[in-house]
CSV table of C-alpha atoms in Angstrom, one decimal:
chain,number,residue,atom,x,y,z
A,1,UNK,CA,0.0,0.0,0.0
A,2,UNK,CA,1.4,3.4,-0.9
A,3,UNK,CA,0.5,6.6,1.0
A,4,UNK,CA,1.2,10.0,-0.4
A,5,UNK,CA,1.9,12.7,2.2
A,6,UNK,CA,1.9,16.4,1.3
A,7,UNK,CA,4.2,18.7,3.3
A,8,UNK,CA,4.7,22.4,3.1
A,9,UNK,CA,7.4,24.2,1.2
A,10,UNK,CA,7.3,21.8,-1.6
A,11,UNK,CA,9.0,19.2,0.4
A,12,UNK,CA,8.1,15.9,-0.8
A,13,UNK,CA,8.7,12.7,1.0
A,14,UNK,CA,7.8,9.3,0.1
A,15,UNK,CA,6.9,7.0,2.8
A,16,UNK,CA,6.9,3.3,2.2
A,17,UNK,CA,5.1,0.9,4.4
A,18,UNK,CA,5.9,-2.6,4.2
A,19,UNK,CA,2.9,-5.0,3.9
A,20,UNK,CA,2.4,-7.2,6.9
A,21,UNK,CA,1.6,-10.9,7.0
A,22,UNK,CA,-2.0,-11.9,6.6
A,23,UNK,CA,-3.8,-12.4,9.9
A,24,UNK,CA,-5.5,-15.6,10.8
A,25,UNK,CA,-9.0,-16.3,9.3
A,26,UNK,CA,-11.7,-14.9,11.4
A,27,UNK,CA,-14.6,-17.0,12.7
A,28,UNK,CA,-17.5,-17.8,10.2
A,29,UNK,CA,-20.4,-15.5,10.2
A,30,UNK,CA,-23.9,-16.7,10.7
A,31,UNK,CA,-25.7,-18.4,7.7
A,32,UNK,CA,-27.6,-16.0,5.5
A,33,UNK,CA,-31.2,-16.5,4.6
A,34,UNK,CA,-32.2,-19.0,1.9
A,35,UNK,CA,-32.2,-17.6,-1.6
A,36,UNK,CA,-35.4,-17.8,-3.8
A,37,UNK,CA,-36.2,-21.1,-5.6
A,38,UNK,CA,-34.7,-21.3,-9.1
A,39,UNK,CA,-36.9,-21.7,-12.2
A,40,UNK,CA,-37.9,-25.2,-13.4
A,41,UNK,CA,-35.4,-26.8,-15.7
A,42,UNK,CA,-36.4,-27.7,-19.2
A,43,UNK,CA,-38.3,-31.1,-19.8
A,44,UNK,CA,-35.8,-33.8,-20.5
A,45,UNK,CA,-36.1,-36.0,-23.7
A,46,UNK,CA,-38.5,-39.0,-23.7
A,47,UNK,CA,-36.7,-42.1,-22.7
A,48,UNK,CA,-36.2,-45.1,-25.0
A,49,UNK,CA,-39.1,-47.7,-25.4
A,50,UNK,CA,-38.8,-50.5,-22.9
A,51,UNK,CA,-38.5,-54.1,-24.0
A,52,UNK,CA,-41.8,-56.0,-24.9
A,53,UNK,CA,-43.2,-57.9,-22.0
A,54,UNK,CA,-43.9,-61.6,-22.2
A,55,UNK,CA,-47.1,-62.9,-24.1
A,56,UNK,CA,-50.1,-63.2,-21.7
A,57,UNK,CA,-52.1,-66.4,-21.3
A,58,UNK,CA,-54.7,-67.3,-23.9
A,59,UNK,CA,-58.2,-66.0,-23.0
A,60,UNK,CA,-61.3,-68.3,-22.7
A,61,UNK,CA,-63.0,-69.5,-25.9
A,62,UNK,CA,-65.8,-67.2,-27.0
A,63,UNK,CA,-69.4,-68.5,-27.5
A,64,UNK,CA,-70.3,-70.4,-30.6
A,65,UNK,CA,-71.7,-68.1,-33.4
A,66,UNK,CA,-75.2,-68.6,-34.9
A,67,UNK,CA,-75.6,-71.1,-37.6
A,68,UNK,CA,-75.3,-69.7,-41.0
A,69,UNK,CA,-77.9,-69.9,-43.8
A,70,UNK,CA,-78.1,-73.1,-45.8
A,71,UNK,CA,-76.1,-72.9,-49.0
A,72,UNK,CA,-77.6,-73.0,-52.4
A,73,UNK,CA,-78.2,-76.5,-53.9
A,74,UNK,CA,-75.2,-77.7,-55.9
A,75,UNK,CA,-75.3,-79.0,-59.4
A,76,UNK,CA,-76.1,-82.6,-60.1
A,77,UNK,CA,-73.0,-84.8,-59.6
A,78,UNK,CA,-71.5,-86.7,-62.4
A,79,UNK,CA,-68.4,-88.2,-64.0
A,80,UNK,CA,-67.1,-88.4,-67.6
A,81,UNK,CA,-64.7,-90.7,-69.5
A,82,UNK,CA,-63.9,-91.3,-73.2
A,83,UNK,CA,-62.9,-94.0,-75.5
A,84,UNK,CA,-61.6,-94.2,-79.1
A,85,UNK,CA,-63.8,-95.6,-81.8
A,86,UNK,CA,-64.3,-95.7,-85.6
A,87,UNK,CA,-67.7,-94.9,-87.1
A,88,UNK,CA,-69.7,-97.5,-89.0
A,89,UNK,CA,-72.3,-96.0,-91.3
A,90,UNK,CA,-73.0,-98.9,-93.7
A,91,UNK,CA,-75.2,-100.8,-91.2
A,92,UNK,CA,-78.1,-99.6,-89.0
A,93,UNK,CA,-78.7,-102.7,-86.8
A,94,UNK,CA,-76.9,-105.5,-85.0
A,95,UNK,CA,-73.4,-105.7,-83.6
A,96,UNK,CA,-71.3,-102.9,-85.1
A,97,UNK,CA,-68.2,-105.3,-84.7
A,98,UNK,CA,-65.0,-104.6,-82.8
A,99,UNK,CA,-63.6,-101.0,-82.7
A,100,UNK,CA,-66.7,-99.5,-84.1
A,101,UNK,CA,-70.0,-97.7,-83.1
A,102,UNK,CA,-73.0,-97.0,-85.2
A,103,UNK,CA,-76.5,-95.5,-85.5
A,104,UNK,CA,-79.9,-97.1,-86.3
A,105,UNK,CA,-80.7,-94.5,-89.0
A,106,UNK,CA,-78.7,-93.5,-92.1
A,107,UNK,CA,-79.4,-89.9,-91.2
A,108,UNK,CA,-77.5,-90.0,-87.9
A,109,UNK,CA,-79.2,-87.1,-86.1
A,110,UNK,CA,-82.6,-88.9,-86.7
A,111,UNK,CA,-81.5,-92.0,-84.9
A,112,UNK,CA,-83.3,-93.4,-81.8
A,113,UNK,CA,-80.5,-95.8,-80.8
A,114,UNK,CA,-76.7,-96.0,-80.7
A,115,UNK,CA,-74.8,-99.3,-81.1
A,116,UNK,CA,-71.4,-99.5,-79.4
A,117,UNK,CA,-68.9,-102.5,-79.5
A,118,UNK,CA,-67.3,-103.5,-76.2
A,119,UNK,CA,-63.8,-103.4,-77.9
A,120,UNK,CA,-62.7,-99.9,-78.7
A,121,UNK,CA,-60.1,-98.8,-81.4
A,122,UNK,CA,-57.3,-99.3,-78.8
A,123,UNK,CA,-58.5,-102.9,-78.5
A,124,UNK,CA,-59.5,-102.3,-74.9
A,125,UNK,CA,-62.5,-104.2,-73.6
A,126,UNK,CA,-64.7,-101.4,-72.2
A,127,UNK,CA,-67.7,-103.6,-71.3
A,128,UNK,CA,-67.5,-102.9,-67.6
A,129,UNK,CA,-67.9,-99.1,-68.2
A,130,UNK,CA,-70.4,-99.4,-71.1
A,131,UNK,CA,-72.7,-101.6,-69.0
A,132,UNK,CA,-72.9,-98.9,-66.3
A,133,UNK,CA,-74.5,-96.5,-68.8
A,134,UNK,CA,-78.1,-96.1,-67.8
A,135,UNK,CA,-81.2,-94.0,-68.5
A,136,UNK,CA,-80.6,-90.3,-68.0
A,137,UNK,CA,-76.8,-90.4,-68.8
A,138,UNK,CA,-75.3,-88.4,-71.7
A,139,UNK,CA,-73.3,-89.9,-74.7
A,140,UNK,CA,-71.2,-87.5,-76.8
A,141,UNK,CA,-69.7,-88.6,-80.2
A,142,UNK,CA,-67.0,-86.1,-81.1
A,143,UNK,CA,-64.5,-85.9,-84.1
A,144,UNK,CA,-61.2,-87.1,-82.6
A,145,UNK,CA,-59.3,-84.2,-84.2
A,146,UNK,CA,-62.0,-81.4,-84.1
A,147,UNK,CA,-64.2,-80.7,-81.2
A,148,UNK,CA,-66.4,-78.5,-83.3
A,149,UNK,CA,-67.9,-81.6,-84.9
A,150,UNK,CA,-70.0,-83.5,-82.4
A,151,UNK,CA,-73.4,-85.1,-81.5
A,152,UNK,CA,-74.8,-85.0,-77.9
A,153,UNK,CA,-77.3,-87.7,-77.0
A,154,UNK,CA,-79.4,-88.4,-73.8
A,155,UNK,CA,-80.1,-92.0,-72.9
A,156,UNK,CA,-83.9,-92.0,-72.7
A,157,UNK,CA,-84.7,-95.7,-72.2
A,158,UNK,CA,-83.3,-98.8,-70.6
A,159,UNK,CA,-80.2,-100.0,-72.5
A,160,UNK,CA,-79.8,-103.6,-73.8
A,161,UNK,CA,-76.5,-105.1,-72.8
A,162,UNK,CA,-75.3,-107.8,-75.1
A,163,UNK,CA,-72.2,-110.0,-74.7
A,164,UNK,CA,-70.1,-108.1,-77.3
A,165,UNK,CA,-72.0,-104.8,-77.7
A,166,UNK,CA,-74.6,-102.5,-76.1
A,167,UNK,CA,-77.7,-100.8,-77.6
A,168,UNK,CA,-78.7,-97.5,-76.1
A,169,UNK,CA,-82.2,-95.8,-76.7
A,170,UNK,CA,-81.4,-92.2,-77.2
A,171,UNK,CA,-82.7,-88.7,-78.1
A,172,UNK,CA,-80.6,-86.1,-79.7
A,173,UNK,CA,-79.8,-83.1,-77.5
A,174,UNK,CA,-77.7,-81.0,-79.9
A,175,UNK,CA,-75.1,-81.3,-82.7
A,176,UNK,CA,-72.7,-79.3,-84.8
A,177,UNK,CA,-70.5,-79.5,-87.9
A,178,UNK,CA,-70.2,-82.9,-89.4
A,179,UNK,CA,-72.0,-84.2,-86.4
A,180,UNK,CA,-75.1,-82.7,-87.9
A,181,UNK,CA,-74.4,-83.6,-91.6
A,182,UNK,CA,-73.2,-87.2,-90.8
A,183,UNK,CA,-69.8,-88.5,-89.8
A,184,UNK,CA,-68.2,-90.4,-92.6
A,185,UNK,CA,-67.6,-94.2,-92.4
A,186,UNK,CA,-64.6,-95.4,-90.5
A,187,UNK,CA,-63.9,-92.0,-89.1
A,188,UNK,CA,-62.0,-91.7,-85.9
A,189,UNK,CA,-64.2,-90.3,-83.1
A,190,UNK,CA,-64.2,-90.1,-79.3
A,191,UNK,CA,-67.1,-91.7,-77.3
A,192,UNK,CA,-67.5,-89.6,-74.2
A,193,UNK,CA,-69.6,-91.1,-71.4
A,194,UNK,CA,-71.2,-88.6,-68.9
A,195,UNK,CA,-72.7,-90.3,-66.0
A,196,UNK,CA,-75.4,-88.2,-64.3
A,197,UNK,CA,-75.3,-88.6,-60.5
A,198,UNK,CA,-78.3,-90.0,-58.7
A,199,UNK,CA,-80.8,-87.5,-57.4
A,200,UNK,CA,-80.1,-86.7,-53.7
A,201,UNK,CA,-82.6,-87.3,-51.0
A,202,UNK,CA,-85.5,-84.9,-50.6
A,203,UNK,CA,-84.6,-82.0,-48.3
A,204,UNK,CA,-86.5,-81.3,-45.2
A,205,UNK,CA,-89.9,-79.6,-45.5
A,206,UNK,CA,-89.7,-75.9,-45.4
A,207,UNK,CA,-91.7,-73.8,-42.9
A,208,UNK,CA,-95.3,-73.3,-43.5
A,209,UNK,CA,-96.1,-70.3,-45.6
A,210,UNK,CA,-98.5,-67.6,-44.4
A,211,UNK,CA,-102.2,-68.3,-44.7
A,212,UNK,CA,-103.7,-67.1,-47.9
A,213,UNK,CA,-106.5,-64.7,-48.1
A,214,UNK,CA,-110.0,-66.0,-47.4
A,215,UNK,CA,-111.7,-67.0,-50.6
A,216,UNK,CA,-115.1,-65.8,-51.6
A,217,UNK,CA,-118.0,-67.5,-50.0
A,218,UNK,CA,-119.4,-70.3,-52.0
A,219,UNK,CA,-123.0,-70.6,-53.1
A,220,UNK,CA,-125.5,-71.9,-50.6
A,221,UNK,CA,-126.0,-75.6,-50.7
A,222,UNK,CA,-129.3,-77.2,-51.6
A,223,UNK,CA,-131.8,-77.6,-48.8
A,224,UNK,CA,-131.5,-80.8,-47.0
A,225,UNK,CA,-134.4,-83.2,-46.5
A,226,UNK,CA,-136.6,-82.6,-43.5
A,227,UNK,CA,-135.8,-84.6,-40.4
A,228,UNK,CA,-138.4,-86.8,-38.8
A,229,UNK,CA,-140.8,-85.2,-36.4
A,230,UNK,CA,-139.8,-85.4,-32.7
A,231,UNK,CA,-142.0,-86.9,-30.1
A,232,UNK,CA,-144.7,-84.8,-28.6
A,233,UNK,CA,-143.6,-82.9,-25.4
A,234,UNK,CA,-145.6,-83.1,-22.2
A,235,UNK,CA,-148.5,-80.8,-21.9
A,236,UNK,CA,-147.4,-77.4,-20.5
A,237,UNK,CA,-149.1,-74.5,-19.0
A,238,UNK,CA,-149.3,-72.6,-22.2
A,239,UNK,CA,-148.3,-69.0,-23.0
A,240,UNK,CA,-150.3,-66.1,-24.3
A,241,UNK,CA,-149.7,-62.8,-26.0
A,242,UNK,CA,-146.3,-61.2,-25.8
A,243,UNK,CA,-147.9,-57.9,-24.7
A,244,UNK,CA,-150.8,-57.2,-22.4
A,245,UNK,CA,-153.4,-54.5,-23.2
A,246,UNK,CA,-155.5,-52.5,-20.9
A,247,UNK,CA,-159.2,-53.3,-20.7
A,248,UNK,CA,-158.5,-56.8,-21.9
A,249,UNK,CA,-158.9,-60.0,-19.8
A,250,UNK,CA,-156.6,-62.9,-19.6
A,251,UNK,CA,-156.8,-66.4,-18.1
A,252,UNK,CA,-155.1,-69.9,-18.2
A,253,UNK,CA,-155.4,-72.5,-20.9
A,254,UNK,CA,-158.8,-74.2,-20.8
A,255,UNK,CA,-161.5,-76.0,-22.8
A,256,UNK,CA,-165.1,-74.9,-22.9
A,257,UNK,CA,-167.5,-76.7,-20.6
A,258,UNK,CA,-171.1,-76.3,-19.6
A,259,UNK,CA,-172.3,-74.1,-16.8
A,260,UNK,CA,-172.0,-75.6,-13.3
A,261,UNK,CA,-173.2,-74.8,-9.7
A,262,UNK,CA,-170.3,-74.1,-7.3
A,263,UNK,CA,-170.0,-75.9,-3.9
A,264,UNK,CA,-170.0,-74.0,-0.6
A,265,UNK,CA,-166.5,-73.8,0.7
A,266,UNK,CA,-164.9,-75.0,-2.5
A,267,UNK,CA,-161.7,-73.2,-3.5
A,268,UNK,CA,-160.3,-73.7,-7.0
A,269,UNK,CA,-156.8,-72.5,-8.2
A,270,UNK,CA,-155.7,-72.7,-11.8
A,271,UNK,CA,-152.2,-71.8,-13.3
A,272,UNK,CA,-151.3,-68.6,-15.1
A,273,UNK,CA,-147.9,-67.9,-16.6
A,274,UNK,CA,-147.0,-64.2,-17.1
A,275,UNK,CA,-145.7,-63.6,-20.6
A,276,UNK,CA,-144.6,-60.1,-19.7
A,277,UNK,CA,-143.7,-58.3,-16.5
A,278,UNK,CA,-147.0,-56.5,-15.7
A,279,UNK,CA,-149.0,-55.0,-12.8
A,280,UNK,CA,-152.6,-56.2,-12.9
A,281,UNK,CA,-155.4,-54.4,-11.1
A,282,UNK,CA,-158.6,-56.5,-11.4
A,283,UNK,CA,-160.0,-60.0,-11.2
A,284,UNK,CA,-163.5,-61.2,-12.5
A,285,UNK,CA,-165.9,-64.1,-13.2
A,286,UNK,CA,-168.9,-64.5,-15.4
A,287,UNK,CA,-172.2,-65.5,-13.6
A,288,UNK,CA,-175.1,-67.1,-15.5
A,289,UNK,CA,-177.4,-67.5,-12.5
A,290,UNK,CA,-177.7,-65.6,-9.1
A,291,UNK,CA,-178.0,-66.4,-5.4
A,292,UNK,CA,-178.7,-63.6,-2.9
A,293,UNK,CA,-176.8,-65.4,-0.1
A,294,UNK,CA,-173.6,-66.1,-2.0
A,295,UNK,CA,-170.2,-64.4,-1.8
A,296,UNK,CA,-167.2,-65.2,-4.1
A,297,UNK,CA,-163.6,-64.4,-3.0
A,298,UNK,CA,-161.2,-63.9,-5.9
A,299,UNK,CA,-157.4,-63.9,-5.4
A,300,UNK,CA,-153.9,-64.6,-6.8
A,301,UNK,CA,-151.0,-66.8,-5.4
A,302,UNK,CA,-147.4,-67.0,-6.5
A,303,UNK,CA,-145.6,-70.4,-6.6
A,304,UNK,CA,-142.8,-72.1,-4.7
A,305,UNK,CA,-139.7,-73.7,-6.1
A,306,UNK,CA,-141.7,-76.9,-6.8
A,307,UNK,CA,-144.3,-75.0,-8.8
A,308,UNK,CA,-147.1,-75.4,-6.2
A,309,UNK,CA,-149.3,-72.4,-5.0
A,310,UNK,CA,-147.5,-70.5,-2.3
A,311,UNK,CA,-148.2,-66.9,-1.0
A,312,UNK,CA,-151.4,-64.9,-1.6
A,313,UNK,CA,-150.6,-61.7,-3.5
A,314,UNK,CA,-154.1,-60.1,-3.6
A,315,UNK,CA,-157.8,-60.8,-3.0
A,316,UNK,CA,-161.2,-59.3,-3.2
A,317,UNK,CA,-164.9,-60.3,-2.9
A,318,UNK,CA,-168.1,-60.0,-5.0
A,319,UNK,CA,-171.7,-60.9,-4.4
A,320,UNK,CA,-173.6,-63.5,-6.4
A,321,UNK,CA,-176.8,-61.5,-6.7
A,322,UNK,CA,-176.2,-60.1,-10.3
A,323,UNK,CA,-175.7,-62.1,-13.5
A,324,UNK,CA,-173.0,-61.3,-16.0
A,325,UNK,CA,-169.4,-60.4,-15.6
A,326,UNK,CA,-168.5,-59.4,-12.0
A,327,UNK,CA,-165.1,-58.1,-11.0
A,328,UNK,CA,-162.9,-56.8,-8.2
A,329,UNK,CA,-160.9,-53.7,-9.1
A,330,UNK,CA,-158.3,-51.5,-7.4
A,331,UNK,CA,-155.9,-54.3,-6.8
A,332,UNK,CA,-152.1,-54.3,-7.2
A,333,UNK,CA,-150.8,-57.6,-8.5
A,334,UNK,CA,-147.2,-57.5,-9.7
A,335,UNK,CA,-146.2,-60.3,-12.0
A,336,UNK,CA,-142.8,-61.1,-13.5
A,337,UNK,CA,-142.3,-62.4,-17.0
A,338,UNK,CA,-142.0,-66.2,-17.2
A,339,UNK,CA,-143.1,-66.8,-13.6
A,340,UNK,CA,-145.9,-69.1,-12.6
A,341,UNK,CA,-148.9,-67.8,-10.7
A,342,UNK,CA,-152.3,-69.2,-9.5
A,343,UNK,CA,-155.7,-67.6,-10.0
A,344,UNK,CA,-158.0,-68.6,-7.0
A,345,UNK,CA,-161.8,-68.4,-6.3
A,346,UNK,CA,-163.7,-69.5,-3.2
A,347,UNK,CA,-167.6,-69.6,-2.9
A,348,UNK,CA,-169.4,-69.1,0.4
A,349,UNK,CA,-173.2,-69.1,1.2
A,350,UNK,CA,-175.6,-69.0,4.2
A,351,UNK,CA,-177.2,-72.4,3.5
A,352,UNK,CA,-176.7,-73.2,-0.2
A,353,UNK,CA,-175.9,-71.7,-3.6
A,354,UNK,CA,-179.0,-72.9,-5.2
A,355,UNK,CA,-179.7,-71.0,-8.5
A,356,UNK,CA,-176.1,-69.8,-8.8
A,357,UNK,CA,-174.4,-71.0,-12.0
A,358,UNK,CA,-171.1,-70.0,-13.5
A,359,UNK,CA,-171.3,-70.5,-17.3
A,360,UNK,CA,-169.5,-69.8,-20.6
A,361,UNK,CA,-170.4,-69.5,-24.2
A,362,UNK,CA,-170.2,-72.5,-26.5
A,363,UNK,CA,-167.5,-71.1,-28.8
A,364,UNK,CA,-164.7,-70.3,-26.4
A,365,UNK,CA,-161.4,-72.3,-26.3
A,366,UNK,CA,-158.6,-70.1,-25.1
A,367,UNK,CA,-154.9,-70.6,-24.2
A,368,UNK,CA,-154.0,-67.6,-22.1
A,369,UNK,CA,-156.1,-65.7,-24.7
A,370,UNK,CA,-157.0,-62.1,-24.3
A,371,UNK,CA,-160.7,-61.2,-24.8
A,372,UNK,CA,-161.6,-58.2,-27.0
A,373,UNK,CA,-164.7,-57.2,-25.0
A,374,UNK,CA,-164.8,-56.0,-21.4
A,375,UNK,CA,-167.1,-58.8,-20.4
A,376,UNK,CA,-165.7,-62.3,-20.8
A,377,UNK,CA,-168.3,-65.0,-21.4
A,378,UNK,CA,-166.7,-68.1,-20.1
A,379,UNK,CA,-166.2,-69.2,-16.5
A,380,UNK,CA,-165.9,-73.0,-16.1
A,381,UNK,CA,-163.2,-75.0,-17.8
A,382,UNK,CA,-161.1,-78.2,-17.8
A,383,UNK,CA,-157.6,-77.2,-16.9
A,384,UNK,CA,-154.2,-78.9,-17.5
A,385,UNK,CA,-153.3,-78.6,-13.8
A,386,UNK,CA,-155.7,-77.5,-11.1
A,387,UNK,CA,-155.8,-77.5,-7.3
A,388,UNK,CA,-159.0,-77.7,-5.1
A,389,UNK,CA,-159.6,-77.6,-1.4
A,390,UNK,CA,-162.5,-76.9,1.1
A,391,UNK,CA,-161.8,-73.6,2.6
A,392,UNK,CA,-163.7,-70.8,4.3
A,393,UNK,CA,-161.8,-68.2,2.3
A,394,UNK,CA,-158.4,-67.8,0.7
A,395,UNK,CA,-155.6,-68.5,3.2
A,396,UNK,CA,-152.4,-66.3,3.1
A,397,UNK,CA,-150.3,-69.4,2.4
A,398,UNK,CA,-151.7,-72.3,0.4
A,399,UNK,CA,-150.9,-75.7,1.8
A,400,UNK,CA,-153.3,-78.2,0.0
A,401,UNK,CA,-152.0,-80.4,-2.7
A,402,UNK,CA,-155.3,-81.9,-3.8
A,403,UNK,CA,-156.0,-81.9,-7.6
A,404,UNK,CA,-159.3,-81.8,-9.4
A,405,UNK,CA,-160.5,-82.3,-13.0
A,406,UNK,CA,-162.3,-79.0,-13.5
A,407,UNK,CA,-162.5,-75.5,-12.1
A,408,UNK,CA,-164.4,-72.3,-12.3
A,409,UNK,CA,-162.4,-70.0,-14.6
A,410,UNK,CA,-161.1,-66.7,-13.3
A,411,UNK,CA,-160.0,-63.7,-15.4
A,412,UNK,CA,-157.3,-61.1,-14.7
A,413,UNK,CA,-156.7,-57.7,-16.3
A,414,UNK,CA,-155.8,-54.1,-15.8
């Protein structure tokens, strides 16, 4: 280190200091704070591809695929072979002799049979093969040196196999060149045998096709003969009109019968089948004679499950003092279509009913018939079923099962 000292009066002096030895290293100072993080370095290059790993084990077998469609039918099978022959055109029948074949017609394409020797031009015995030719097979005669000259025949009948030659019934299929205009005699030809394979078995039946449209209706057939009549059914209760009319009177099936005198205490019931659901309001009888002491009770019963009279539905009384049609009105009698009911009448008197008669006209014969007048003229009838009993009136429930042959008719209406 050099120090320059300035002194007055232009006195200069140079002072030299010799450099001392370096002192020992002082103790380390405390660690400074951590510097900021440096920026990310650039992305390194992609490493090289690793080696291929070992082949994994084979996976399980997948499910079997669906069955494919049936292929198209192949062509008929067959085989072909050929032999060398010479033509023989100077004969049309019999053995053509060794090495030769011939026709049965001098115009070759009009032939119906071919004749072939068992010994061909090469002196081979071809009988084994020739005897296998059968109906349906093909025979081709071709010029040995020119395939453009040929005849093609189909065997159309059963061949005849002789010991030295065979005869084949044939039909010409096609021809060309000298095969059409006649091969010359002793001409070298090839006999080509084409065996047609046997027809294969019939395939399975296909699925049923959709149903066709319905055809038009055919004409009506002729009327058949009438059947025999059935046996007569048992007598029923009879039915009447489908519809009831007001101011008309209806009753049960009956036959006309002369006037009769009722018995005191006698109650008669006769059947009535309702042909329509209806509410009736009146009952009546026809008197042909009078009795001042008599009373008649008129009523209606329904029936039980056995068809016998059961519960009384309505009743009313009349006197027997006046002749003609007498009736009870203002009743309510509800009847259901198809149900069986019973019309009832009971006569009472002080001592007797002398002089009282219940009659009818001679021309009445009804079956639940309605009457066109307001005064029916029939009262006594022979019923198909009828109950009778000695009573002092009409009980609320009928219990008697006695039957009788005739009864006084009773009419119902509204």
